[in-house]
Short mmCIF file of C-alpha atoms in Angstrom, two decimals:
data_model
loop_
_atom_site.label_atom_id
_atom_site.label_comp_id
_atom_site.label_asym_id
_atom_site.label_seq_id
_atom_site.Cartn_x
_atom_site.Cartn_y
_atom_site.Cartn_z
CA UNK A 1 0.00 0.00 0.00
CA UNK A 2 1.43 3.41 -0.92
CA UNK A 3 1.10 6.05 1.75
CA UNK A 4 -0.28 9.15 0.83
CA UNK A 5 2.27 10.68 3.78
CA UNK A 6 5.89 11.55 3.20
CA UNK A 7 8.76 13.93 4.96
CA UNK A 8 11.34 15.54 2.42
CA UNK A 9 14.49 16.25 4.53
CA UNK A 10 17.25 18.46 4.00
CA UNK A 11 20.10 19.18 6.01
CA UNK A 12 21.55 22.65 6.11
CA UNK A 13 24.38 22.96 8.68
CA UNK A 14 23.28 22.81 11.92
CA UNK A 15 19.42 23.11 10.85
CA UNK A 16 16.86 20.18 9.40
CA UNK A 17 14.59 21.70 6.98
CA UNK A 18 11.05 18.99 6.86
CA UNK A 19 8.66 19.05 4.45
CA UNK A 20 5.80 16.57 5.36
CA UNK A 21 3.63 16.28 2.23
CA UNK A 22 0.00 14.53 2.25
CA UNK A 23 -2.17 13.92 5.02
CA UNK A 24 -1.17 13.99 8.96
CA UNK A 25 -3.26 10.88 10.35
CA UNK A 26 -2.73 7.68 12.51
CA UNK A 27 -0.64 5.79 9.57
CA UNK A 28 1.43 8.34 9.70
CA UNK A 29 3.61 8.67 12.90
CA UNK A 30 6.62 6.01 11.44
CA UNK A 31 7.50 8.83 8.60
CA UNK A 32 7.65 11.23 11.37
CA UNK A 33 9.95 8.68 13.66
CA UNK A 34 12.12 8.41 10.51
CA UNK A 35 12.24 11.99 10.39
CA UNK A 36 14.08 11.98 13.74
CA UNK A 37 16.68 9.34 12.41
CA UNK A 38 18.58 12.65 10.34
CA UNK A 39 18.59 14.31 13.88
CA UNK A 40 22.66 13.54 15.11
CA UNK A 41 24.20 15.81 18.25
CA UNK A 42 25.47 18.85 15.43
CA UNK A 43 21.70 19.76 14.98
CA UNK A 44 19.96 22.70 16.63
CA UNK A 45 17.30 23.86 14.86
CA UNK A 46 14.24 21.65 13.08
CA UNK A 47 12.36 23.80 10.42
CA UNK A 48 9.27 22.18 9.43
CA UNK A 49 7.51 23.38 6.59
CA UNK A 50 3.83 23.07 6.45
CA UNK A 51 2.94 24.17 2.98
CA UNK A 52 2.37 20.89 1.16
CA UNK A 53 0.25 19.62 4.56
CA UNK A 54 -2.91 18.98 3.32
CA UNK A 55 -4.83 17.26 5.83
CA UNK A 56 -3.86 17.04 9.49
CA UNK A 57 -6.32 15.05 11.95
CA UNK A 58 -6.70 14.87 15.76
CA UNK A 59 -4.24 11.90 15.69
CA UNK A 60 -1.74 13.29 13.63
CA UNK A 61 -1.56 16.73 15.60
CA UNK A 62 -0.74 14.98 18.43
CA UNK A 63 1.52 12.75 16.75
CA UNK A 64 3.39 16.14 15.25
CA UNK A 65 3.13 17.56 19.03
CA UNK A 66 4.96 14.82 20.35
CA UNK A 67 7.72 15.19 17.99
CA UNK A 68 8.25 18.71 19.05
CA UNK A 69 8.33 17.90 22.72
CA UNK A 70 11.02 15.23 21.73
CA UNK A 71 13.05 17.42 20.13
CA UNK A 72 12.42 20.49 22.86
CA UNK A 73 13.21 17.94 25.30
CA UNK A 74 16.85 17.30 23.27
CA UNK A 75 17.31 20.72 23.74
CA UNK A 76 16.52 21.22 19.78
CA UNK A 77 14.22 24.63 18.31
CA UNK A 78 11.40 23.57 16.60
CA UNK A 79 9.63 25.87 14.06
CA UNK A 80 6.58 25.14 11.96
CA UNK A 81 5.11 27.96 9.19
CA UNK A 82 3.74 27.78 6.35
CA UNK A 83 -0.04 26.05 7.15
CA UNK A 84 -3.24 25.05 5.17
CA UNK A 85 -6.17 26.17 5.72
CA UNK A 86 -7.20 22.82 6.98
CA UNK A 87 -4.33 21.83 9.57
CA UNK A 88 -4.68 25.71 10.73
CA UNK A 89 -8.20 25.25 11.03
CA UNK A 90 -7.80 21.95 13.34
CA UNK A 91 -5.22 24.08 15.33
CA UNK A 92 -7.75 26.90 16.00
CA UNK A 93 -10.81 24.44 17.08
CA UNK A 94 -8.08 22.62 19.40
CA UNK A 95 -7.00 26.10 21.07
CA UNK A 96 -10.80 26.79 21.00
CA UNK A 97 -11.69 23.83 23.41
CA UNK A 98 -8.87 24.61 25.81
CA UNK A 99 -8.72 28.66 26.23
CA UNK A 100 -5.47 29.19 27.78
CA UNK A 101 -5.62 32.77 30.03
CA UNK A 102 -2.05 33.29 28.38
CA UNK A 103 -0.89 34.22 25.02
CA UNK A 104 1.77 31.81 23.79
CA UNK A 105 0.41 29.18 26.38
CA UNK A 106 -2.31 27.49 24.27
CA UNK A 107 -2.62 23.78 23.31
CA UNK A 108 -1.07 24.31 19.79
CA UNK A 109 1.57 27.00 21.28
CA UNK A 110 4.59 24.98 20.32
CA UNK A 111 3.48 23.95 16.93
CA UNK A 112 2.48 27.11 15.91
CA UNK A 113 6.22 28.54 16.66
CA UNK A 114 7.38 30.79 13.42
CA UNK A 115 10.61 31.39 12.86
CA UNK A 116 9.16 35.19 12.41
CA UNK A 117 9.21 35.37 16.18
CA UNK A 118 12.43 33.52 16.28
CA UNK A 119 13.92 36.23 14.58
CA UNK A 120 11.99 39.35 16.20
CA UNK A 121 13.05 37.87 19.63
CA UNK A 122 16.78 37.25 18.48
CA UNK A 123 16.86 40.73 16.97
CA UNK A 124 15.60 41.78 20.62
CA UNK A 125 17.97 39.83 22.06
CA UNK A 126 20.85 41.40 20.14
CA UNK A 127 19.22 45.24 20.32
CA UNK A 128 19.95 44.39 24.35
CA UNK A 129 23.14 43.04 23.70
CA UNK A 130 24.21 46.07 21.84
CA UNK A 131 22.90 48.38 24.76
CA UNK A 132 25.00 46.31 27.21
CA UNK A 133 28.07 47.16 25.31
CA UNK A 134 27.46 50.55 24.82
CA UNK A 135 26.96 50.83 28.65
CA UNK A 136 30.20 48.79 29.09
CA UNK A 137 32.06 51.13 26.87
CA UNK A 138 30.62 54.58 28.03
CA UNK A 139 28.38 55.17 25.41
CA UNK A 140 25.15 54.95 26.27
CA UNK A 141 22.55 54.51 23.13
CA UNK A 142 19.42 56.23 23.32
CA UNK A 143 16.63 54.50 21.82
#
C-alpha cells in the first residue's frame, strides 16, 4: 500500500529543513519517527515546513506535538510555518476547546512557533546586547 504521507528532509548545517507532504493521520507517525533518524548531536534547529500539509487530523496533531516535545526535550528549536487552511483550522478548534488565560500558552503554542518570532526575539535579544556594550564602553545609546 502506498502512503499518501511523506517527509522531504534536507540538512543545512546545523538546521533540518522537513517538508511533510499529504495527510497527517494515525498511519502516519513512522515517517515522522524516521524523520528523527537525520537528527545527530550537530543539529539545533528543526524547520518544518507546512505548505504541502494537506490534511492534518486529531491523531496526527498529536503525533506532530509529540515530535516537538522530543526534540524540545533534546534541547533542539522547533519551528513550523507555512499552514493550510485545513491543519490551521484543526489548530484553532483545538485552542478553542482549551482557552489558555495566556498568550503563547495554548494547546497548539509549540506547533504554531514561526521562525518570524524567532527572529523578532533574536533581533531583541541582540538590540539588548548592543545596549549592554554601549553601557560597558561609556556610550550609552538612546533608543
Amino acid at each position: 500500500m502506498e502512503r499518501d504521507f511523506r517527509i522531504v528532509t534536507r540538512r543545512f548545517g546545523p538546521t533540518v529543513h522537513l517538508a511533510p507532504d499529504g495527510e497527517l493521520d494515525l498511519d502516519s507517525r513512522p515517517v515522522l519517527e524516521e524523520a528523527l533518524t537525520v537528527l545527530d548531536e550537530n543539529v539545533v534547529v528543526v524547520v518544518c515546513d507546512m505548505t504541502r500539509l494537506r490534511f492534518l487530523d486529531v491523531t496526527g496533531m498529536h503525533a506532530l506535538h509529540d515530535l516537538a516535545l522530543r526534540l524540545h526535550d533534546r534541547g533542539l528549536a522547533f519551528f513550523a510555518a507555512g499552514w493550510q487552511a485545513q491543519p490551521q483550522r484543526l489548530l484553532d478548534i483545538i485552542d478553542g476547546l482549551y482557552p489558555s488565560p495566556e498568550a503563547g500558552s495554548e494547546p497548539t503554542a509549540m506547533l504554531r512557533r514561526c521562525l518570524r518570532d524567532a527572529a523578532a526575539s533574536q533581533r531583541a535579544a541582540g538590540t539588548e546586547a548592543a545596549r549592554a556594550n554601549a553601557m560597558v564602553h561609556g556610550t550609552p545609546h538612546a533608543g
